[in-house]
XYZ file of C-alpha atoms in Angstrom:
657
model
C 0.066 0.479 0.607
C 1.528 3.329 -0.275
C 2.298 5.908 2.076
C 2.850 8.365 3.097
C 5.494 10.985 2.146
C 6.960 13.432 4.959
C 10.186 14.664 2.693
C 12.365 16.766 5.378
C 16.148 18.546 4.846
C 18.517 18.777 7.920
C 20.739 20.708 7.932
C 23.878 19.605 10.540
C 25.925 23.277 10.858
C 22.670 25.284 11.467
C 20.715 25.682 15.073
C 17.896 22.722 14.332
C 14.929 23.675 14.227
C 10.900 22.216 15.152
C 8.333 21.804 12.228
C 5.021 21.001 12.486
C 4.472 17.654 11.832
C 0.755 18.783 9.665
C 0.288 15.360 7.049
C -2.937 13.566 8.575
C -1.757 10.667 11.237
C -4.839 8.408 12.630
C -5.462 5.484 15.300
C -5.129 2.494 13.955
C -2.830 2.923 11.116
C 0.641 0.521 10.230
C 3.407 1.603 8.491
C 1.882 4.675 6.548
C 4.250 7.805 7.388
C 7.658 7.209 4.871
C 10.079 10.168 7.321
C 12.493 10.730 4.386
C 15.156 13.327 5.537
C 18.030 14.452 3.574
C 21.145 15.531 5.097
C 23.764 18.275 4.756
C 26.647 19.616 6.270
C 27.893 22.920 5.227
C 25.456 23.506 1.725
C 27.147 19.186 0.518
C 25.283 16.560 0.448
C 26.802 15.005 4.383
C 28.778 12.045 3.596
C 26.968 8.923 6.199
C 28.763 6.231 5.599
C 29.020 3.639 8.722
C 26.194 5.526 10.117
C 23.254 4.072 11.533
C 19.801 6.017 12.323
C 17.045 6.033 14.570
C 12.889 7.622 15.434
C 11.843 7.151 18.663
C 8.368 8.533 18.560
C 7.058 10.095 21.944
C 3.184 8.839 22.231
C 2.743 11.866 25.316
C -1.194 11.026 25.487
C 0.275 7.274 27.762
C 3.658 9.002 28.122
C 5.426 5.422 26.083
C 7.808 5.736 23.246
C 8.567 4.289 21.086
C 11.672 3.353 19.070
C 13.046 1.981 16.280
C 15.813 1.394 13.605
C 15.603 4.069 10.481
C 17.636 3.081 7.305
C 19.683 4.757 6.049
C 18.908 4.230 1.576
C 21.573 6.518 -0.871
C 22.207 9.468 1.068
C 18.952 9.724 2.850
C 17.461 8.417 6.639
C 14.262 6.823 6.173
C 11.180 6.350 8.324
C 8.370 4.238 8.310
C 6.511 4.412 11.247
C 5.726 1.602 13.260
C 1.956 0.726 13.980
C 3.046 0.692 18.306
C 2.758 4.748 17.287
C -0.509 5.209 15.568
C -2.377 3.020 19.264
C -3.489 6.082 20.659
C -5.877 9.291 19.757
C -3.324 12.289 21.175
C -0.304 14.737 20.610
C 2.663 13.304 20.108
C 6.167 14.297 19.176
C 9.121 12.733 17.217
C 13.239 12.354 16.653
C 15.330 11.533 14.700
C 19.647 10.772 14.828
C 21.914 8.932 13.354
C 25.035 7.193 15.048
C 28.073 6.010 14.877
C 29.214 3.829 17.060
C 28.819 6.244 20.298
C 28.388 9.172 19.472
C 25.219 10.524 18.315
C 23.662 13.407 17.037
C 19.536 14.434 16.370
C 18.736 15.846 12.499
C 15.101 16.068 12.890
C 12.323 16.893 15.727
C 8.681 17.907 14.820
C 5.353 17.291 16.465
C 1.496 16.645 15.324
C -1.794 14.521 16.279
C -3.240 11.427 16.495
C -7.291 11.039 15.118
C -9.431 9.038 15.799
C -10.694 6.107 13.754
C -10.615 6.580 9.386
C -15.108 6.707 10.422
C -15.183 9.242 12.082
C -13.808 11.611 9.989
C -13.218 13.458 6.996
C -11.074 15.539 4.940
C -11.279 18.456 3.274
C -8.338 20.475 1.293
C -5.876 20.869 4.655
C -8.194 21.604 6.831
C -9.870 18.332 8.622
C -13.807 18.321 8.905
C -15.351 15.529 12.313
C -19.268 14.660 12.820
C -20.899 15.444 14.547
C -20.725 11.962 16.999
C -16.700 12.828 16.986
C -16.644 16.671 17.607
C -19.867 16.224 21.051
C -17.236 13.518 21.796
C -14.252 15.989 21.793
C -16.895 18.215 24.031
C -17.276 16.630 26.974
C -13.267 15.370 26.478
C -12.590 18.896 27.181
C -12.725 18.607 31.206
C -10.389 16.055 30.726
C -8.433 18.366 28.116
C -7.679 20.875 30.565
C -7.157 18.390 33.458
C -4.371 16.287 31.629
C -3.255 20.139 30.748
C -0.164 19.949 33.156
C 0.766 16.644 32.288
C 1.048 18.074 28.671
C 2.752 21.360 29.260
C 5.492 19.163 32.288
C 5.642 16.874 28.825
C 6.376 19.311 26.579
C 9.052 21.005 29.036
C 10.437 17.250 28.703
C 11.175 17.436 25.919
C 12.399 20.834 25.224
C 14.432 19.580 27.716
C 15.717 16.617 25.821
C 16.057 19.225 22.886
C 18.322 21.632 24.073
C 20.894 17.843 25.948
C 20.431 17.482 22.650
C 22.145 20.439 20.788
C 24.060 21.092 23.924
C 24.933 18.072 22.313
C 25.475 18.336 19.463
C 27.641 21.944 19.849
C 29.721 19.687 21.802
C 30.096 16.791 19.025
C 30.762 20.150 16.819
C 34.501 20.964 18.987
C 35.109 17.653 18.906
C 35.542 17.473 15.758
C 36.417 21.198 15.320
C 39.151 19.648 18.088
C 39.845 16.973 15.458
C 40.126 19.241 12.140
C 42.877 21.174 14.621
C 45.164 17.925 15.246
C 44.868 16.701 12.334
C 46.398 20.122 10.267
C 48.905 20.184 13.073
C 49.933 16.538 12.547
C 50.292 17.817 8.871
C 52.689 20.867 9.491
C 54.319 17.927 11.963
C 54.208 15.851 8.056
C 56.058 18.934 5.461
C 57.846 19.904 8.681
C 59.612 16.018 8.865
C 59.899 16.829 5.360
C 62.168 19.726 5.208
C 63.806 17.672 7.885
C 64.371 15.203 5.567
C 64.903 16.928 2.825
C 67.676 18.522 4.193
C 69.794 15.429 5.280
C 69.202 13.946 2.173
C 70.822 17.325 0.631
C 73.683 17.282 3.433
C 74.434 13.373 2.586
C 74.379 14.256 -0.443
C 77.402 17.105 -0.088
C 79.148 14.762 1.490
C 79.165 11.805 -0.529
C 80.205 14.660 -3.366
C 82.962 16.001 -1.137
C 83.966 12.600 -0.801
C 84.306 12.860 -4.580
C 85.797 15.848 -5.067
C 88.185 14.491 -2.275
C 89.247 11.592 -4.116
C 89.659 14.083 -7.464
C 91.731 15.706 -5.925
C 93.778 13.123 -4.954
C 93.675 11.887 -8.973
C 94.515 15.755 -9.777
C 96.632 15.277 -7.436
C 98.866 12.367 -8.387
C 98.644 13.313 -12.419
C 99.962 16.761 -11.694
C 103.014 14.871 -9.778
C 103.374 12.538 -12.429
C 103.282 15.246 -15.586
C 105.234 17.609 -13.550
C 108.210 13.835 -13.325
C 107.676 14.034 -17.024
C 107.873 17.736 -17.916
C 110.900 17.753 -15.598
C 112.607 14.802 -17.639
C 111.329 16.348 -21.035
C 113.461 19.542 -19.188
C 116.442 17.079 -19.061
C 116.082 16.533 -22.082
C 116.335 19.232 -23.352
C 118.442 20.568 -21.473
C 120.719 17.447 -22.462
C 119.324 18.414 -26.634
C 120.437 21.987 -26.448
C 123.705 21.324 -24.430
C 124.728 18.800 -27.404
C 124.202 21.380 -29.888
C 125.407 24.044 -28.137
C 128.736 22.880 -29.275
C 127.937 21.428 -32.134
C 127.519 25.581 -33.403
C 129.922 26.234 -31.156
C 132.423 23.158 -33.662
C 130.845 24.567 -36.292
C 131.299 27.502 -36.219
C 135.562 27.613 -34.407
C 135.926 25.368 -38.158
C 134.539 27.724 -41.045
C 131.860 30.517 -40.665
C 131.857 30.293 -44.896
C 127.667 29.399 -44.990
C 127.314 29.315 -41.281
C 123.694 29.959 -41.020
C 123.032 28.894 -44.522
C 124.060 25.665 -42.338
C 121.979 26.823 -38.987
C 118.290 26.908 -41.201
C 119.341 23.016 -42.424
C 120.176 22.097 -38.875
C 117.084 23.357 -37.649
C 113.628 21.088 -37.744
C 110.449 23.245 -38.412
C 108.063 23.173 -35.729
C 105.233 24.238 -37.402
C 103.990 20.312 -37.991
C 104.319 17.792 -36.246
C 103.317 14.304 -37.387
C 101.197 16.629 -39.974
C 98.709 18.318 -37.550
C 99.905 22.045 -36.551
C 100.493 22.797 -32.946
C 100.654 26.177 -31.672
C 101.946 27.434 -27.847
C 98.743 27.419 -26.509
C 98.119 23.642 -27.345
C 101.458 22.781 -26.211
C 100.178 24.525 -22.352
C 97.400 22.361 -22.714
C 98.702 19.715 -23.943
C 101.464 19.765 -21.192
C 100.659 21.529 -17.886
C 97.775 20.224 -15.137
C 94.987 22.508 -14.974
C 93.533 24.302 -11.973
C 90.936 25.825 -10.545
C 91.070 27.768 -7.148
C 88.502 30.126 -5.006
C 87.610 33.413 -2.502
C 88.573 37.486 -2.318
C 92.200 37.083 -3.115
C 93.047 34.043 -4.682
C 97.099 33.551 -5.143
C 97.397 30.716 -8.440
C 100.848 30.256 -10.264
C 100.056 29.801 -14.126
C 101.851 29.569 -17.208
C 103.383 32.761 -17.994
C 100.602 34.595 -21.420
C 98.162 32.154 -20.315
C 93.973 33.385 -20.394
C 93.124 32.893 -16.923
C 89.368 32.097 -16.682
C 87.785 34.380 -13.936
C 84.418 33.652 -12.938
C 82.320 36.199 -9.813
C 80.179 35.525 -7.783
C 77.568 38.061 -8.070
C 77.185 38.254 -3.697
C 75.004 41.782 -2.307
C 76.550 43.799 -0.163
C 74.693 43.788 3.151
C 75.434 46.535 5.948
C 75.658 45.734 9.488
C 75.623 41.922 10.918
C 74.145 39.791 12.987
C 70.213 39.108 12.654
C 67.887 41.357 10.203
C 65.048 42.638 12.287
C 61.968 45.643 13.167
C 65.680 46.078 15.812
C 68.471 45.893 13.126
C 68.014 47.436 9.247
C 70.294 45.567 7.251
C 69.886 47.629 4.441
C 70.965 46.183 1.346
C 72.109 47.051 -1.970
C 72.907 45.661 -5.609
C 75.648 44.884 -7.796
C 76.002 47.502 -10.814
C 79.730 47.767 -11.725
C 82.351 45.503 -10.915
C 86.161 45.201 -11.041
C 88.725 42.386 -11.012
C 92.606 43.811 -10.094
C 95.453 41.541 -11.520
C 98.845 41.789 -10.257
C 101.771 40.083 -8.581
C 103.379 39.930 -4.926
C 102.644 43.326 -4.263
C 98.879 44.636 -4.436
C 100.310 48.207 -3.958
C 101.001 51.015 -6.859
C 103.756 52.990 -5.141
C 102.288 55.622 -7.940
C 98.965 54.952 -7.040
C 100.246 55.881 -3.381
C 101.934 58.823 -4.314
C 98.695 59.850 -6.421
C 97.289 63.872 -4.442
C 93.186 62.062 -6.123
C 94.215 58.664 -4.537
C 93.388 59.808 -0.232
C 90.112 60.012 0.223
C 90.331 63.050 2.065
C 85.946 61.613 3.377
C 86.805 59.253 5.252
C 85.238 59.564 8.661
C 88.005 60.506 12.710
C 87.054 59.066 14.763
C 83.851 58.883 14.175
C 82.221 62.287 13.025
C 83.709 63.336 9.323
C 87.276 65.499 9.238
C 86.417 69.021 8.590
C 89.115 69.120 6.220
C 91.662 67.147 3.765
C 94.129 67.376 7.008
C 93.614 63.722 7.917
C 93.158 61.563 4.544
C 93.438 57.735 4.171
C 94.609 56.024 1.402
C 92.492 52.654 0.913
C 94.280 49.455 0.996
C 92.216 46.479 -0.909
C 92.191 44.070 1.854
C 89.689 41.426 2.048
C 87.643 39.542 5.781
C 90.187 37.125 6.985
C 92.783 37.135 4.580
C 96.480 38.261 7.481
C 97.941 40.769 5.515
C 101.822 42.316 5.378
C 102.847 45.535 4.548
C 106.418 46.740 4.269
C 107.948 50.065 3.716
C 111.110 51.072 2.835
C 112.139 55.348 3.919
C 115.218 57.522 2.623
C 117.098 59.381 4.923
C 113.345 61.037 6.333
C 110.872 59.440 7.195
C 107.216 60.831 6.812
C 106.029 63.184 10.038
C 103.452 60.399 11.665
C 103.074 57.682 8.908
C 99.594 55.106 10.682
C 98.121 52.612 9.528
C 94.082 52.784 10.572
C 91.160 50.620 10.262
C 87.560 52.277 11.588
C 84.368 49.682 11.648
C 80.992 51.708 11.252
C 82.756 55.686 10.759
C 84.981 55.319 14.859
C 88.049 55.145 13.974
C 91.023 53.176 15.361
C 95.358 53.492 14.370
C 96.513 49.935 13.966
C 100.354 50.654 14.344
C 102.077 53.863 13.791
C 105.036 53.169 11.252
C 106.597 56.576 11.858
C 106.009 58.841 14.469
C 109.052 61.990 15.935
C 110.807 58.858 18.103
C 109.342 55.577 15.793
C 110.416 53.917 12.688
C 108.131 49.956 12.051
C 109.235 49.268 8.788
C 106.453 45.974 9.477
C 102.703 45.814 9.687
C 101.238 42.412 9.900
C 97.672 42.594 10.545
C 94.535 40.206 10.005
C 90.574 42.294 8.731
C 87.688 40.773 9.975
C 83.526 41.268 8.370
C 82.688 45.584 8.252
C 86.745 46.562 8.862
C 88.150 49.144 6.640
C 91.423 49.769 6.621
C 93.934 52.359 5.056
C 96.929 54.377 6.065
C 96.459 57.660 6.763
C 99.518 60.676 7.234
C 99.610 63.635 8.889
C 100.279 66.903 6.273
C 98.194 66.091 3.872
C 95.694 69.554 3.387
C 97.104 70.456 0.122
C 99.487 68.736 -2.709
C 102.869 70.277 -2.008
C 102.961 68.983 1.002
C 101.680 66.239 -0.081
C 104.294 65.542 -2.287
C 106.458 66.217 0.299
C 105.152 64.084 2.597
C 105.208 60.775 0.339
C 108.819 61.960 -1.812
C 110.028 60.236 1.446
C 108.568 57.034 1.026
C 111.175 54.283 -0.829
C 108.959 51.407 -1.538
C 105.859 50.255 0.116
C 104.633 46.793 -0.558
C 101.410 44.206 0.110
C 101.199 41.185 0.066
C 99.373 38.518 1.371
C 100.777 36.552 4.349
C 102.786 36.970 7.870
C 105.885 37.782 6.200
C 107.141 39.742 5.032
C 109.363 39.645 1.770
C 112.039 41.155 -0.444
C 109.953 44.384 -2.649
C 108.675 43.870 -5.710
C 107.505 46.169 -7.578
C 103.774 46.615 -9.074
C 102.922 45.015 -11.791
C 98.714 45.074 -12.248
C 96.200 45.477 -14.202
C 92.234 46.269 -12.995
C 89.419 44.795 -15.549
C 86.171 47.349 -14.621
C 82.830 45.575 -15.984
C 79.983 47.686 -15.736
C 76.805 46.379 -15.304
C 73.028 47.097 -17.692
C 70.964 46.592 -15.215
C 71.441 46.220 -11.340
C 72.087 42.518 -10.372
C 70.981 41.111 -6.858
C 72.911 38.271 -7.147
C 74.450 35.721 -9.401
C 77.476 35.356 -10.863
C 79.723 36.689 -14.297
C 81.679 34.918 -16.661
C 84.771 37.718 -17.295
C 86.419 34.871 -20.381
C 82.724 34.520 -22.571
C 81.110 37.976 -21.184
C 77.739 36.384 -19.829
C 75.619 36.656 -17.015
C 73.736 34.733 -15.265
C 71.647 36.123 -12.753
C 70.070 33.474 -9.382
C 68.124 36.202 -8.020
C 65.439 38.444 -8.442
C 64.085 41.605 -5.387
C 61.208 42.981 -4.204
C 60.074 45.847 -2.246
C 57.009 46.662 -0.255
C 56.451 49.746 0.285
C 52.969 49.549 2.371
C 51.458 51.256 0.137
C 50.841 50.001 -4.006
C 52.537 46.578 -2.682
C 51.552 45.448 0.740
C 49.992 42.810 2.362
C 46.912 41.072 2.509
C 44.437 40.055 5.464
C 43.471 35.831 5.761
C 45.080 33.378 6.429
C 47.502 33.784 5.868
C 49.948 37.388 4.629
C 51.089 37.640 1.048
C 52.019 40.461 -1.749
C 50.051 41.071 -4.573
C 50.426 38.296 -7.066
C 52.894 38.823 -9.565
C 54.611 41.476 -6.868
C 58.183 39.173 -6.826
C 58.284 38.337 -10.545
C 59.943 34.044 -11.077
C 60.024 33.328 -7.685
C 61.230 30.109 -6.459
C 58.395 27.876 -4.942
C 59.694 28.176 -1.252
C 58.305 27.170 1.952
C 59.418 28.993 5.062
C 62.645 28.845 3.719
C 66.994 30.300 3.433
C 65.611 31.683 -0.285
C 64.484 35.187 1.011
C 66.881 37.541 2.705
C 65.355 39.845 4.033
C 66.791 43.618 5.198
C 64.301 43.727 8.566
C 63.550 40.111 8.649
C 65.182 37.769 9.314
C 65.789 34.299 7.607
C 61.889 31.235 7.535
C 59.333 33.971 7.774
C 58.786 34.485 4.863
C 57.694 31.451 1.765
C 57.356 32.278 -1.932
C 54.554 31.463 -3.807
C 55.993 30.716 -7.586
C 52.129 30.065 -9.588
C 51.241 33.821 -8.458
C 54.482 34.849 -7.892
C 54.245 37.037 -4.583
C 55.938 36.308 -1.399
C 54.115 35.568 2.189
C 54.254 36.591 5.637
C 52.001 34.205 8.627
C 49.973 35.177 11.232
C 51.628 32.676 13.120
C 56.127 33.540 11.754
C 54.601 37.085 13.255
C 53.367 36.605 16.762
C 55.753 39.372 18.982
C 56.182 41.407 15.792
C 52.694 42.612 14.051
C 49.171 41.603 15.289
C 47.499 42.168 12.313
C 48.671 42.473 8.567
C 47.088 46.396 9.025
C 50.496 46.747 11.310
C 53.192 45.665 8.616
C 52.042 47.826 5.986
C 51.805 50.408 8.103
C 55.571 49.552 9.914
C 56.726 48.804 5.843
C 55.158 52.243 5.091
C 57.029 54.072 7.734
C 60.265 52.539 6.348
C 60.095 53.833 3.457
C 59.338 56.810 4.453
C 62.224 56.610 6.345
C 64.728 55.689 2.733
C 65.226 52.049 4.571
C 62.566 50.263 2.315
C 61.768 47.134 3.586
C 63.847 44.873 1.074
C 63.806 40.991 0.258
C 66.188 39.501 -2.213
C 64.914 36.501 -3.385
C 65.628 32.901 -5.324
C 64.327 32.977 -8.909
C 63.476 29.792 -10.631
C 64.715 29.724 -13.896
C 67.753 32.617 -14.142
C 68.524 34.880 -17.440
C 71.316 35.556 -19.226
C 72.688 38.626 -19.718
C 75.991 38.579 -23.035
C 77.817 41.666 -22.328
C 82.170 42.599 -23.447
C 84.073 39.520 -23.050
C 87.690 40.455 -21.011
C 90.923 38.494 -21.962
C 92.439 38.155 -18.696
C 96.553 37.308 -19.893
C 98.981 35.773 -16.059
C 101.643 36.610 -14.947
C 104.662 35.526 -14.261
C 105.713 34.008 -11.062
C 102.935 34.553 -8.844
C 99.381 35.874 -9.701
C 97.275 37.196 -7.265
C 93.527 38.141 -8.074
C 90.370 40.493 -6.019
C 87.088 41.832 -6.488
C 84.910 43.858 -4.493
C 81.879 41.964 -5.734
C 81.981 38.648 -3.996
C 83.826 35.226 -4.825
C 86.174 34.331 -7.776
C 86.811 31.393 -9.455
C 89.913 31.019 -11.314
C 91.018 28.465 -13.851
C 94.031 28.739 -16.218
C 97.468 25.716 -16.865
C 100.238 25.404 -13.792
C 103.231 27.039 -13.947
C 105.555 24.000 -15.102
C 108.832 25.205 -13.116
C 106.253 25.902 -9.992
C 105.179 22.095 -10.168
C 108.144 21.172 -9.856
C 110.186 23.376 -7.769
C 106.678 22.480 -4.683
C 106.816 18.618 -5.709
C 110.523 18.644 -4.393
C 109.485 20.598 -0.824
C 107.421 18.258 -0.410
C 109.678 15.898 -0.580
C 112.300 16.926 1.083
C 110.353 17.621 3.598
C 109.275 13.977 3.702
C 113.135 12.974 3.280
C 113.450 15.091 5.987
C 110.655 13.882 8.674
C 111.520 10.123 8.222
C 115.415 11.366 8.628
C 114.313 12.048 11.984
C 112.258 9.372 12.552
């Protein structure tokens, strides 16, 4: 027999409503009404997998509860009322609940009225029309109904209390669900952190393996160099013997007769334009017989074959002022690179001609933290780098300059490192070790004008600045400087001077707090496309800031922007608006908040190639940009001398055992 369909919709995250059950109910019916409940969660069909359902029919007339299972069909909760629900006339209440294990959530509550037998009542449209006999009976029952009103009210109150309890249970269940969701998010963050740690460990392992492989390669190369040096030594000895034989033969021929001497010499000279039919050049000879080398640092000292073109690569590292972690209380402005200077010289790093040039002595160097009021204490800045020990030696004539000294300056505050000359002191050798942020320069009294300056510097016979802690014999300066201008300011990359190719691998974003500012939300992000080409970064070290330490910001590669979060800004800024106000304040003060980030895809700039030829003997190279990597071919004479010294040291050590 068809059932009366009662469709309803329940929202798990809305307040439970009590709809009236207005359809006709008759005493004595059985399985006559089918309730279908469509359950939604946040506007979507709720997932009821693994759940069961139950309905409870409260007969208020005799305070009886009929409880039976409901079914779940096609994602809906279906309750068909049992025969026991139709046993008494009067008001009733109906609840439907979803069960998941020990959890139960009431999703429907309604109330209605159970009428008498079908023969007593008729239905016209939406209204119930009772017959006269039933109507008189109902009038007779009024007194009883009034007597039972209090009981019904109490039952209603009880039902309301049960509904309130059910609502409290639902709220508690929602709180538990939210707690589980928070735990899930925290677990996901922990998983990501663990994955990052694992990747870092894998990177360190790979780096260690690379270092091991490099060490093995270096050992093999050293062995090859030793063998090559030995071969070069044997070849040199053979050449020496051949030259001696040729000299003796030439001397004999000269003594025998001078006539035809030149013709015989030409005839005796081998044609070395080809060897086995193939042309050889000087560079090919060097490449074939001399071992390659590669050295990195700033400065770099190497011993290449004289005249051989050196390969010079410069890492372009932006300058960040100050020291320590950047923070709103420790601002460290970042400056890019638009010009590079590479100097190649011999052992001596100082040109006496440059030192004797009045214009080379800077009048703008601060004295004891204050700018000088006149030119009486000009300074000559020395080309030195942090972490490298230097020795400077002086040779004076019959006279020496008055009050000549070496000065170190940090943050504009100067201090005298060593008096070179005074009325009573003459120091001809000074050794010093610069640290980060220290500026070293020579200072001399009586340099206020070019005439006084000339009178002082003419007393300096020779001047030598060299790497190391031991003074060696003077050698004149033989250097040259290559100036390379960049078409744009670069904040990270490399320059290959030999090919002229600049590879740029860093970008820059300036957040001014007005046009380029952070938005609000679960994360605070700068506008899309404000950091073109940025690599995907999750709180990593690929973003350097002038005002914030590492790991406070991430990078979104897809939409090309930098972001942070309220959690990362804890203790600094409570809202994105506070952060933007700080950005605007710093921009107005002339210290804008700057971010330097890694590019996902570096790009190149083609410049004019620069050839830097090697000098004879030791070559010293240094730059004002970053770290140098110098390649070339090792001078066999230096290789032989080095190996000979090592062998002598080993033999000496063995003799002492």
